Amino acid sequence: MSKGRTPMTSNSCYPLDALREEVSAQLRAAGIKEEDLRIEYPPPGIDAALAFPCFRLSQKEKKAPALIAQEIAEKIKIGVLGLLPVAQGPYVNFSINPEPYDRLTLACIDEKGAHYGGEEKNEKTIIIEYSSPNIAKPMSVGHLRTTIIGQVLKQLFRFLGYRAIGINHLGDWGTQFGKLIVAFRKWGDEERLQEAPINELLRIYVLFHQEAEKDPSLEEEGRKAFNDLEKGDAGAQKLWERFRNLTLDEIDRIYQAMGVDFEHVTGESFYEDKMQKVIDAIQAKGLSEESEGAQIVPLKEHGIKQPLLLKKRDGSSLYATRDLAAAVYRVETFHPAKILYVVGSEQKLHFQQFFKVLELLGYDPGLFVHVDFGLVNLPEGKMSTREGRVIFLESLIDEATTRAKQRLVEREFQGTPEELDQLARMVGISAIKYRDIYQPRNRSITFDWDEMLSTEGNSSVYIQYALVRMKGILRKGEVEAFIDPEAAKILVSPQEIALIRELSRFPEKVRLAAKEYEPFHVADSVYEICQAFSRFYKENPVLIASEPQRSARLTLVSATARVLENGMDILGIAKPEKM
RNA sequence: GCGCCAGUAGCUCAGUGGAUAGAGUGCUUGCCUCCGGAGCAAGAUGUCACAGGUUCAAAUCCUGUCUGGCGCGCCA
C-alpha cells in the first residue's frame, strides 16, 4: 500500500468502497443527514463516478432540487480520491481524481493478489446442494445449469471467505428404482450392463414404460419392488447398489472433465434411516394428518394451498420426506449459515412447502434458499429422456471439443497433438459453462448449438483470448506479475483510465453476485474488463512503447491479468497460456 | 380454475423509483508494414406487451387485461 494516504475505515483497500466513504463523509460534513444519504451511479453519458440526487431534500425543504444541489456542491471541499463535486441540475456529481484513485487500485490489486475481490476468511459455513442427477439415467443438458451454477456459487463463496460445502444430492432412491429392478429382472442384459451401464439401464427403463402402457400392473409391481428395497430386501438392495455404483463411475468422468467436484456425495438413500426422526417430530407437533390414506402436512393456514405429502398410502417415503430429513441432518451436522438448493424453478412449490414445514418445526426460515433457474428446452419442445427427445451432456462436450479443435487447427495452432486435444477441451468446455452463467439464472433457455458454443462477443473464448494476449505481452516483456502503483501517474490515456476503472469495480460485482446468488454479475465484470482491455490493447502499444510508458503499461497488463484470473477462477473458466 | 415466472432493438438479454433505456448477436461500413483480427471503430434499428393508477419522477411500484413458460396429492 502506498503510505496510507487514503482514508479507510475498513481493512479493505477496495477503491470504490474508499471513494464511497469519502463521498459519504463529505456529504455528512455538508449537513446531509444519514437517512437522506443516498449515493447512486450516474448513467454512462454523465462524466462522474457517483452522484447524489437532491429530490428527497427538495421535498423536505420545499426548495428546487437544482438549487439544493448547488448549495451542497459549494459546501464540499476537494477530496483525496475524488475531485471537487459539481452540481448538474438536480444532482451533485462526484468525479474521480484519476491519479490517486488509480494508484490505490493498483496498490490494492498488488496487495491482495489472488484474493483481490474477495474477503477475509470467516467462520461461516454455506452448504450448496447442486447437480443431483438421477442414478441410472444419462446426464442431459438439463442437468447442466444446476451443475455449473452450483459449482460457481461454491467457488464464489469460498472466494468470499466462507467454508463452502458442495453436496451432490443424488436421485438414488424412489419408485423408479423399483421399476428398474423389475425391468432388469425381466429384460436386463448382463453383458450390455458391463459395457455401457447407463445405456443399458436407460434402455430397460424406457422399455418398462412402453410395456407398462400395455400392462398397467407393471406399475404396481414397480412400486412393490421399491417397497421391498425400502424394507431392506437383500436381492433388491444388491441390484440397486450395482446400478448406483456403475452410474456414478460414468458420471464422475463428466464431472472431472468439467472441473466439478463435491465435498459430499450423499443421495436420497443416505437419509433413508434419518426420516423417521423427522416424521416423529412432525407428528409430535401435531402438524401432520391422514388424508386419503396418505400422511400429509396441511399448509393452508400458512398461505400454501397444497399440502406437503409426507408418506404414501403404502407407507413408503416421498422426496419431500427425504428433503426434510436431509435438511435436518445438514443443520445438525454442519451448523451452516445457509443452505442453498440449486434446483430448477419448476420445483418452486415443493421448496415453499418444505421450507415452511421446517419453519413450523422451529428452524430459522432464513437458513434455506431455493436458488432457482429456468428450464432448458429443445427447439422441438420439452426434453424427455423417455421419448428420446434429449441432448446428452456427453455429446455436448464432444461437439464443443470438436468445434474448438477445428478452429484451433484453422488458426494453425502450434503444438503437439496432445496439447491440441487438451486445449480443445479447455476451450470447448469453458464455452459450455459460460453460456450458463453469462446471463441471469431466471430465464428458461431454448437450446441452440451455435449459441451454446459461441466463441464471439460475450463468450468464454473472448475472455480466454484476452488473457492469452495479456500473457503473451507479459511473457515477451519478461515481467513476472510486477505491479508498481506509481504507474498511475503515467497511465493517462482514456483507455488506460477506463481499464483501471473497470478493475476497481470488480470487488463490488463479486459481492453483488454472492448477495443475489447470481454468478452472472461476476461474468459481467470479467467481460467488461476484457472489453476495456481490448480497447486499451488496440490503442496503446506496450512492448514497443518507450519508457516510462512501457513499464507503466506492463504494470497495467499485469494487474489486469491478475484480476481477470481471479474472475475466471470463480467462474471455472480455463486459463490457457496460448491458443 | 388457482399460483409462480416472464414479456425491453430482427434474435438472446442487461437495466438500484431518478439524467439521453444499454450489451451481445445479426445487418451496413471502415481498420492487419505495428505486442495474436476468436479483435477494434463507426452506423442504422425501441409504442420498454396493453390499459388504468400511485409519485415531483415509472421499463422499474399497484390493479386489471392479453400472450408465453412452469407448477397445482401418492414422480423428482
XYZ file of C-alpha atoms (C1' of nucleotides) in Angstrom:
655
model
C 0.000 0.000 0.000
C 1.186 3.454 -0.716
C 1.714 5.206 2.588
C -1.806 5.261 3.943
C -2.743 8.438 2.113
C -6.216 7.178 1.664
C -8.822 7.451 4.375
C -10.008 3.939 5.096
C -12.244 2.879 7.899
C -12.300 -0.800 6.992
C -9.402 -3.108 6.409
C -10.414 -3.373 2.802
C -8.480 -1.409 0.258
C -11.135 -1.579 -2.410
C -11.076 1.759 -4.190
C -14.754 2.060 -4.901
C -15.526 1.464 -1.218
C -12.980 4.069 -0.262
C -14.433 6.576 -2.692
C -17.945 5.953 -1.413
C -16.794 6.510 2.114
C -15.052 9.678 1.154
C -18.135 10.987 -0.623
C -20.400 9.978 2.266
C -18.151 11.779 4.700
C -18.176 14.890 2.550
C -21.948 14.873 2.322
C -22.289 14.386 6.051
C -19.941 17.270 6.622
C -22.141 19.345 4.323
C -25.029 18.684 6.695
C -26.774 15.803 4.963
C -28.485 13.527 7.452
C -27.843 9.827 7.422
C -31.365 8.956 6.282
C -31.064 11.218 3.248
C -27.695 9.896 2.264
C -28.249 8.027 -0.950
C -25.487 7.725 -3.440
C -26.051 6.330 -6.874
C -24.206 5.623 -10.072
C -24.849 8.091 -12.842
C -25.728 6.734 -16.295
C -22.866 6.234 -18.755
C -23.343 9.555 -20.546
C -22.599 11.542 -17.403
C -18.975 12.233 -16.649
C -18.978 11.294 -12.978
C -18.462 8.216 -10.846
C -21.024 8.798 -8.114
C -23.993 11.089 -7.818
C -26.170 12.472 -5.069
C -29.741 13.234 -6.177
C -31.435 16.078 -4.343
C -35.105 15.276 -4.959
C -35.775 13.994 -1.482
C -34.292 17.033 0.197
C -36.189 19.231 -2.162
C -39.437 17.778 -0.853
C -38.419 18.268 2.736
C -37.076 21.765 2.346
C -39.528 22.927 -0.296
C -36.771 24.185 -2.494
C -35.884 23.443 -6.071
C -33.597 20.409 -6.276
C -31.190 22.191 -8.579
C -30.792 24.939 -6.022
C -30.086 22.448 -3.262
C -27.551 20.681 -5.434
C -25.846 23.983 -5.972
C -25.697 24.748 -2.266
C -24.368 21.324 -1.343
C -21.725 21.415 -4.037
C -20.490 24.758 -2.736
C -20.080 23.442 0.791
C -17.949 20.480 -0.165
C -14.193 20.637 -0.242
C -11.992 18.690 -2.553
C -11.339 15.107 -1.522
C -8.433 12.747 -1.928
C -9.833 10.206 -4.360
C -12.471 12.499 -5.749
C -12.414 15.917 -7.341
C -14.430 18.938 -6.361
C -18.073 17.944 -6.933
C -20.209 19.821 -9.389
C -23.924 20.467 -9.365
C -25.538 19.340 -12.568
C -29.222 20.056 -12.482
C -30.742 18.240 -9.510
C -27.615 16.148 -8.906
C -24.340 16.665 -7.155
C -21.876 14.726 -9.259
C -18.644 13.369 -7.901
C -15.822 12.596 -10.270
C -12.777 10.523 -9.647
C -9.384 12.083 -9.258
C -7.630 9.612 -11.532
C -4.124 9.537 -10.211
C -4.735 8.774 -6.527
C -7.673 6.550 -7.336
C -5.720 4.554 -9.868
C -2.729 4.354 -7.569
C -4.962 2.921 -4.874
C -6.478 0.448 -7.313
C -3.117 -0.820 -8.495
C -1.769 -0.972 -4.957
C -4.803 -2.912 -3.842
C -4.501 -5.437 -6.649
C -0.828 -5.806 -5.823
C -1.519 -6.266 -2.135
C -4.429 -8.672 -2.449
C -3.201 -10.576 -5.468
C -5.184 -13.768 -5.919
C -7.593 -12.505 -3.249
C -8.402 -9.197 -4.926
C -12.183 -9.021 -4.984
C -12.512 -11.485 -2.131
C -12.965 -11.056 1.587
C -11.184 -12.192 4.724
C -11.847 -15.708 5.941
C -14.929 -16.015 8.095
C -16.259 -18.827 10.235
C -19.482 -19.262 8.351
C -20.411 -22.450 6.581
C -22.548 -22.454 3.495
C -23.962 -25.632 2.039
C -24.720 -25.793 -1.633
C -26.752 -28.645 -2.988
C -26.372 -28.945 -6.726
C -26.189 -31.183 -9.769
C -28.088 -34.056 -8.140
C -28.508 -36.298 -11.192
C -30.607 -39.404 -11.204
C -28.912 -42.727 -10.948
C -29.397 -44.944 -13.970
C -30.028 -42.041 -16.304
C -27.516 -40.302 -18.515
C -26.906 -36.667 -17.723
C -28.535 -34.435 -20.266
C -28.099 -30.752 -20.938
C -30.952 -30.396 -18.483
C -28.515 -31.088 -15.648
C -26.060 -28.554 -16.880
C -27.450 -25.480 -15.215
C -27.631 -26.783 -11.667
C -24.200 -28.352 -12.004
C -22.495 -25.248 -13.283
C -24.336 -22.623 -11.269
C -23.827 -24.675 -8.106
C -20.137 -25.167 -8.684
C -19.621 -21.479 -9.416
C -21.546 -20.433 -6.316
C -19.356 -22.721 -4.267
C -16.217 -21.159 -5.688
C -17.684 -17.702 -5.246
C -18.452 -18.175 -1.568
C -15.057 -19.680 -0.956
C -13.513 -16.637 -2.543
C -15.520 -14.548 -0.119
C -14.077 -16.433 2.819
C -16.813 -18.927 3.582
C -16.391 -22.580 4.266
C -18.418 -23.877 1.327
C -19.627 -27.444 1.199
C -20.933 -28.871 -2.057
C -23.381 -31.711 -1.763
C -24.455 -33.886 -4.642
C -27.926 -34.967 -3.621
C -28.188 -37.927 -5.976
C -31.542 -39.165 -7.103
C -30.716 -42.654 -5.978
C -33.944 -43.548 -4.221
C -37.585 -43.638 -5.088
C -40.139 -45.555 -7.081
C -38.118 -45.518 -10.279
C -35.660 -47.931 -8.680
C -38.458 -50.363 -8.085
C -39.288 -50.084 -11.747
C -35.670 -50.513 -12.724
C -35.311 -53.621 -10.597
C -38.403 -55.152 -12.159
C -37.198 -54.188 -15.620
C -33.747 -55.605 -15.113
C -35.089 -58.884 -13.836
C -37.326 -59.192 -16.876
C -35.202 -57.818 -19.702
C -31.764 -56.945 -18.358
C -28.664 -57.901 -20.316
C -25.628 -58.553 -18.150
C -23.115 -58.043 -20.937
C -24.527 -54.740 -22.023
C -24.641 -53.594 -18.429
C -20.929 -54.223 -18.106
C -20.073 -52.423 -21.292
C -22.241 -49.331 -21.120
C -24.123 -49.322 -17.865
C -26.174 -46.182 -18.224
C -27.177 -47.050 -21.755
C -28.443 -50.406 -20.696
C -30.282 -49.023 -17.699
C -31.854 -46.367 -19.853
C -32.900 -48.999 -22.415
C -34.731 -51.146 -19.886
C -36.214 -48.090 -18.196
C -37.710 -46.893 -21.470
C -38.827 -50.433 -22.227
C -40.515 -50.619 -18.857
C -42.620 -47.585 -19.631
C -43.552 -48.888 -23.047
C -44.607 -52.214 -21.591
C -46.422 -50.542 -18.719
C -48.723 -48.829 -21.170
C -49.889 -52.207 -22.356
C -49.832 -53.787 -18.935
C -50.579 -51.331 -16.116
C -49.907 -53.983 -13.465
C -46.207 -53.373 -14.077
C -46.502 -50.018 -12.333
C -47.823 -51.762 -9.270
C -45.028 -54.302 -9.481
C -42.512 -51.461 -9.617
C -43.977 -49.784 -6.569
C -43.840 -53.070 -4.724
C -40.205 -53.599 -5.667
C -39.347 -50.166 -4.275
C -41.220 -51.022 -1.145
C -39.081 -54.172 -0.870
C -35.986 -52.090 -1.365
C -37.035 -49.719 1.358
C -37.655 -52.645 3.688
C -34.129 -53.884 3.067
C -34.778 -56.865 0.794
C -31.326 -58.309 0.036
C -31.854 -59.066 -3.646
C -33.309 -55.665 -4.419
C -30.629 -53.976 -2.343
C -27.858 -55.694 -4.247
C -29.175 -54.697 -7.658
C -29.733 -51.140 -6.537
C -26.173 -50.892 -5.296
C -24.792 -52.117 -8.598
C -26.853 -49.664 -10.594
C -25.704 -46.879 -8.352
C -22.009 -47.644 -8.469
C -21.910 -48.204 -12.195
C -23.713 -44.941 -12.862
C -21.502 -42.981 -10.508
C -18.366 -44.165 -12.278
C -19.696 -42.890 -15.566
C -20.936 -39.592 -14.180
C -17.643 -38.945 -12.427
C -15.897 -38.818 -15.763
C -18.125 -35.942 -16.819
C -17.563 -34.100 -13.568
C -13.863 -34.476 -13.956
C -13.954 -33.128 -17.489
C -15.998 -30.157 -16.350
C -13.976 -29.404 -13.248
C -16.898 -30.090 -10.951
C -16.390 -31.648 -7.544
C -18.259 -32.298 -4.330
C -17.416 -32.465 -0.675
C -20.210 -34.962 -0.123
C -21.988 -37.309 -2.471
C -24.938 -38.275 -0.366
C -28.009 -39.204 -2.309
C -31.523 -39.540 -1.118
C -30.838 -43.082 0.032
C -28.439 -41.686 2.604
C -31.371 -40.253 4.504
C -33.388 -43.452 4.474
C -32.683 -44.146 8.148
C -32.955 -40.498 9.131
C -36.513 -39.901 8.045
C -38.348 -41.440 10.960
C -36.922 -38.880 13.322
C -38.334 -36.001 11.280
C -41.642 -37.730 10.816
C -41.832 -38.211 14.565
C -41.041 -34.572 15.184
C -43.733 -33.500 12.762
C -46.255 -35.776 14.375
C -45.240 -34.710 17.871
C -46.008 -31.130 16.904
C -49.331 -32.224 15.529
C -48.509 -30.860 12.090
C -49.495 -33.906 10.071
C -52.759 -35.670 9.436
C -54.104 -38.560 7.427
C -55.797 -37.896 4.124
C -56.920 -40.469 1.594
C -54.719 -42.983 3.314
C -51.591 -40.849 2.986
C -49.806 -38.728 5.569
C -49.836 -35.046 4.774
C -48.881 -31.746 6.353
C -51.625 -29.243 5.599
C -50.266 -25.756 4.965
C -53.398 -23.823 4.092
C -53.251 -21.830 7.308
C -49.756 -20.766 6.369
C -50.632 -19.457 2.953
C -49.821 -22.506 0.857
C -52.843 -24.237 -0.591
C -51.247 -27.532 -1.449
C -50.281 -29.786 1.440
C -46.904 -31.431 1.661
C -47.021 -35.185 1.155
C -45.115 -36.942 3.874
C -45.918 -40.580 3.228
C -47.714 -42.535 0.546
C -50.703 -44.738 1.141
C -48.437 -47.768 1.234
C -46.247 -46.153 3.863
C -43.216 -45.502 1.649
C -41.457 -42.192 1.602
C -41.607 -39.333 -0.853
C -38.956 -36.875 -1.900
C -40.312 -34.217 0.430
C -39.750 -36.571 3.356
C -36.199 -37.176 2.265
C -35.558 -33.485 1.716
C -36.786 -32.758 5.229
C -34.553 -35.416 6.690
C -31.618 -34.086 4.688
C -32.179 -30.523 5.840
C -32.354 -31.509 9.489
C -29.285 -33.698 9.161
C -27.295 -30.938 7.499
C -28.236 -28.343 10.064
C -27.253 -30.629 12.916
C -24.070 -31.874 11.290
C -22.622 -28.734 9.708
C -24.346 -25.835 11.532
C -24.498 -23.837 8.307
C -25.305 -20.154 7.966
C -27.186 -21.011 4.775
C -28.217 -23.983 2.721
C -28.616 -23.287 -0.969
C -30.650 -25.579 -3.179
C -29.673 -25.092 -6.795
C -32.725 -26.635 -8.384
C -34.961 -25.679 -11.325
C -37.815 -23.253 -10.791
C -40.393 -25.904 -11.664
C -39.852 -27.157 -8.115
C -40.621 -23.839 -6.517
C -43.788 -25.019 -4.855
C -42.024 -28.012 -3.391
C -39.420 -25.790 -1.780
C -42.008 -23.378 -0.453
C -43.779 -26.275 1.168
C -40.792 -27.930 2.639
C -39.207 -24.700 3.861
C -42.498 -23.881 5.546
C -42.555 -27.233 7.314
C -39.011 -26.636 8.521
C -40.112 -23.283 9.854
C -43.020 -24.917 11.662
C -40.530 -27.325 13.166
C -38.701 -24.367 14.609
C -35.902 -23.794 12.120
C -34.948 -20.326 11.004
C -36.547 -19.895 7.587
C -33.734 -17.574 6.530
C -31.439 -20.554 6.551
C -32.846 -22.125 3.421
C -32.679 -20.676 -0.063
C -34.012 -22.113 -3.274
C -31.614 -20.867 -5.928
C -33.916 -21.496 -8.839
C -33.313 -21.278 -12.557
C -35.272 -21.645 -15.791
C -35.609 -24.802 -17.805
C -33.621 -25.822 -20.831
C -35.947 -26.676 -23.679
C -35.210 -28.009 -27.106
C -36.499 -26.237 -30.204
C -38.786 -29.252 -30.658
C -40.194 -28.803 -27.172
C -39.639 -30.021 -23.674
C -36.875 -32.526 -23.147
C -37.887 -36.053 -22.418
C -35.447 -38.884 -21.941
C -38.212 -41.431 -22.249
C -39.331 -40.113 -25.600
C -35.801 -39.797 -26.873
C -36.055 -36.024 -27.187
C -32.880 -35.195 -25.379
C -29.308 -33.999 -25.782
C -26.843 -35.799 -23.592
C -24.142 -33.920 -21.793
C -21.526 -36.184 -23.236
C -22.482 -35.333 -26.824
C -22.486 -31.655 -25.957
C -18.979 -31.904 -24.576
C -17.854 -33.856 -27.635
C -19.341 -31.335 -30.005
C -17.849 -28.406 -28.113
C -14.428 -30.026 -28.132
C -14.639 -30.898 -31.806
C -15.582 -27.383 -32.780
C -12.826 -25.869 -30.668
C -10.293 -28.208 -32.176
C -11.375 -27.416 -35.702
C -10.967 -23.723 -35.033
C -7.558 -24.213 -33.478
C -6.387 -26.178 -36.496
C -7.701 -23.486 -38.829
C -5.679 -20.974 -36.898
C -2.622 -23.152 -37.295
C -2.155 -23.897 -33.660
C 1.468 -24.682 -32.880
C 1.842 -27.653 -30.576
C 1.714 -31.385 -30.171
C -1.491 -33.333 -30.846
C -1.801 -33.879 -27.088
C -1.588 -30.167 -26.432
C -4.170 -29.584 -29.119
C -6.572 -32.083 -27.555
C -6.122 -30.631 -24.127
C -6.588 -27.078 -25.298
C -9.657 -28.003 -27.334
C -11.212 -29.427 -24.191
C -10.330 -26.345 -22.158
C -11.849 -24.067 -24.743
C -14.856 -26.211 -25.565
C -15.940 -26.985 -22.036
C -15.443 -23.403 -20.910
C -17.733 -22.302 -23.724
C -20.468 -24.580 -22.426
C -20.046 -23.387 -18.865
C -20.009 -19.742 -19.764
C -23.333 -19.996 -21.520
C -24.966 -20.860 -18.234
C -23.532 -18.024 -16.232
C -23.283 -15.045 -18.532
C -26.954 -14.225 -18.056
C -29.204 -14.383 -15.001
C -30.500 -17.768 -13.879
C -34.120 -16.870 -14.007
C -34.970 -17.388 -17.665
C -35.664 -20.561 -19.470
C -33.381 -21.363 -22.342
C -34.100 -22.857 -25.717
C -31.154 -24.991 -26.576
C -29.234 -23.917 -29.660
C -25.919 -25.433 -30.690
C -24.447 -22.296 -32.208
C -25.498 -20.089 -29.372
C -24.352 -22.573 -26.755
C -20.908 -22.882 -28.320
C -20.480 -19.296 -29.407
C -16.915 -18.006 -29.480
C -17.534 -14.377 -30.330
C -18.594 -11.324 -28.408
C -19.599 -12.034 -24.855
C -18.240 -15.574 -24.726
C -15.673 -17.570 -22.822
C -13.386 -17.567 -25.838
C -13.318 -13.788 -25.952
C -12.230 -13.828 -22.333
C -9.657 -16.555 -22.793
C -8.315 -14.805 -25.843
C -7.906 -11.581 -23.931
C -6.000 -13.422 -21.219
C -3.785 -15.118 -23.792
C -2.850 -11.752 -25.222
C -2.026 -10.419 -21.771
C 0.107 -13.458 -21.093
C 1.803 -13.023 -24.447
C 2.739 -9.459 -23.649
C 3.969 -10.309 -20.170
C 5.996 -13.217 -21.497
C 7.692 -11.094 -24.120
C 8.066 -8.191 -21.737
C 9.665 -10.592 -19.270
C 7.522 -9.330 -16.462
C 6.554 -11.520 -13.541
C 3.345 -10.044 -12.194
C 5.106 -6.877 -11.187
C 2.759 -4.103 -10.190
C 4.048 -0.640 -9.437
C 1.270 1.647 -8.140
C 3.275 4.682 -9.161
C 2.485 3.781 -12.759
C -0.807 5.564 -12.089
C 0.714 8.909 -12.954
C 1.743 7.706 -16.384
C -1.397 5.784 -17.283
C -3.438 8.703 -18.529
C -4.886 7.694 -21.898
C -8.691 7.276 -21.960
C -8.359 3.534 -22.495
C -5.909 3.137 -19.636
C -8.119 5.052 -17.271
C -11.212 3.154 -18.379
C -9.459 -0.165 -17.852
C -8.304 0.649 -14.334
C -11.769 1.901 -13.526
C -13.172 -1.441 -14.596
C -10.666 -3.296 -12.414
C -11.751 -1.197 -9.461
C -15.370 -2.277 -9.915
C -14.632 -5.976 -9.730
C -14.893 -6.432 -5.930
C -18.308 -4.863 -5.833
C -19.586 -7.094 -8.605
C -18.313 -10.178 -6.799
C -20.141 -9.127 -3.659
C -23.324 -8.486 -5.604
C -23.119 -11.918 -7.206
C -22.994 -13.547 -3.782
C -25.788 -11.419 -2.416
C -28.107 -12.376 -5.246
C -26.705 -15.856 -5.842
C -26.131 -14.676 -9.399
C -22.857 -15.762 -10.975
C -23.594 -13.591 -13.967
C -22.508 -10.464 -12.135
C -19.017 -11.898 -11.975
C -19.159 -12.912 -15.628
C -20.359 -9.435 -16.487
C -17.457 -7.779 -14.697
C -14.990 -10.155 -16.294
C -16.404 -9.384 -19.707
C -16.280 -5.640 -19.114
C -12.663 -5.935 -18.042
C -11.795 -7.842 -21.202
C -13.578 -5.324 -23.349
C -11.743 -2.470 -21.678
C -8.505 -4.362 -22.159
C -9.152 -4.974 -25.858
C -9.695 -1.263 -26.366
C -6.573 -0.428 -24.441
C -4.629 -3.023 -26.379
C -5.736 -1.582 -29.696
C -4.747 1.965 -28.945
C -1.836 1.714 -26.509
C 1.161 -0.326 -27.602
C 3.000 -1.847 -24.679
C 6.198 -3.541 -25.716
C 7.155 -1.112 -28.426
C 6.392 1.934 -26.314
C 9.271 3.884 -24.883
C 9.855 4.335 -21.170
C 8.248 5.225 -18.879
C 5.115 4.180 -20.812
C 6.403 0.697 -21.399
C 6.851 -0.168 -17.738
C 3.652 1.529 -16.693
C 1.673 -0.377 -19.283
C 3.309 -3.622 -18.293
C 2.108 -2.917 -14.771
C -1.383 -2.363 -16.070
C -1.359 -5.565 -18.117
C -0.049 -7.411 -15.111
C -2.769 -6.057 -12.855
C -5.448 -6.765 -15.435
C -4.313 -10.351 -15.860
C -4.378 -10.752 -12.085
C -7.971 -9.570 -11.719
C -9.102 -11.449 -14.789
C -7.659 -14.686 -13.480
C -9.428 -14.189 -10.172
C -12.696 -13.843 -12.038
C -12.035 -16.816 -14.288
C -11.188 -18.948 -11.271
C -14.522 -18.137 -9.687
C -16.312 -18.974 -12.907
C -14.276 -22.088 -13.583
C -13.191 -20.858 -16.993
C -9.937 -22.499 -18.058
C -6.925 -20.204 -18.349
C -4.848 -21.182 -21.373
C -1.377 -19.699 -21.847
C -1.723 -19.830 -25.613
C -4.482 -20.587 -28.065
C -59.739 -22.629 -12.425
C -55.765 -21.115 -8.891
C -50.491 -19.946 -8.045
C -45.433 -18.616 -9.632
C -42.179 -16.576 -13.504
C -41.576 -13.777 -17.843
C -42.932 -10.022 -21.961
C -37.368 -4.053 -23.366
C -33.781 -3.368 -30.693
C -34.865 -8.694 -36.076
C -32.810 -12.565 -32.194
C -30.684 -13.599 -26.935
C -30.783 -10.498 -22.866
C -28.924 -6.189 -19.098
C -31.164 -2.073 -16.626
C -30.815 0.087 -7.967
C -38.214 4.727 -8.465
C -34.444 9.372 -10.926
C -30.314 12.407 -16.040
C -30.196 10.988 -23.431
C -33.173 2.954 -21.843
C -27.851 -0.332 -22.777
C -24.758 -5.021 -24.212
C -24.053 -9.273 -27.315
C -25.614 -11.198 -31.922
C -27.400 -10.156 -36.791
C -27.175 -6.063 -40.717
C -24.142 -1.718 -43.278
C -19.144 0.375 -43.431
C -14.049 1.117 -42.187
C -9.290 -0.997 -39.829
C -3.870 -6.456 -40.310
C 4.108 -2.869 -42.600
C 2.671 -2.324 -35.808
C 2.587 -6.673 -28.664
C -2.157 -12.634 -31.858
C -8.102 -9.656 -36.296
C -11.665 -15.530 -31.959
C -10.137 -8.381 -32.305
C -11.140 -2.758 -32.704
C -14.018 1.516 -34.515
C -18.382 3.807 -36.732
C -23.628 3.487 -38.365
C -28.973 2.042 -38.602
C -32.739 -0.286 -35.750
C -37.292 0.948 -29.446
C -45.388 2.222 -28.744
C -39.973 -0.875 -22.606
C -46.956 -6.304 -24.333
C -51.629 -3.255 -23.472
C -54.912 -0.070 -20.252
C -55.519 2.479 -15.893
C -53.397 4.176 -11.121
C -49.579 5.886 -7.195
C -45.461 9.621 -7.428
C -42.216 15.895 -8.162
C -40.323 11.488 -11.141
C -42.332 4.670 -13.542
C -39.228 -0.056 -18.121
C -38.955 -0.315 -12.590
C -44.281 0.133 -7.609
C -50.028 -1.149 -7.526
C -54.579 -3.009 -10.193
C -56.674 -5.134 -14.486
C -56.208 -7.344 -19.499
C -53.533 -10.134 -23.252
C -49.518 -13.579 -24.644
C -45.843 -17.415 -23.401
C -43.454 -20.885 -19.812
C -43.839 -23.708 -15.330
C -46.496 -25.789 -11.209
C -51.010 -27.395 -8.558
C -51.889 -35.342 -3.858
C -49.191 -40.675 -3.696
C -42.813 -38.866 -9.747
C -38.408 -35.953 -8.510
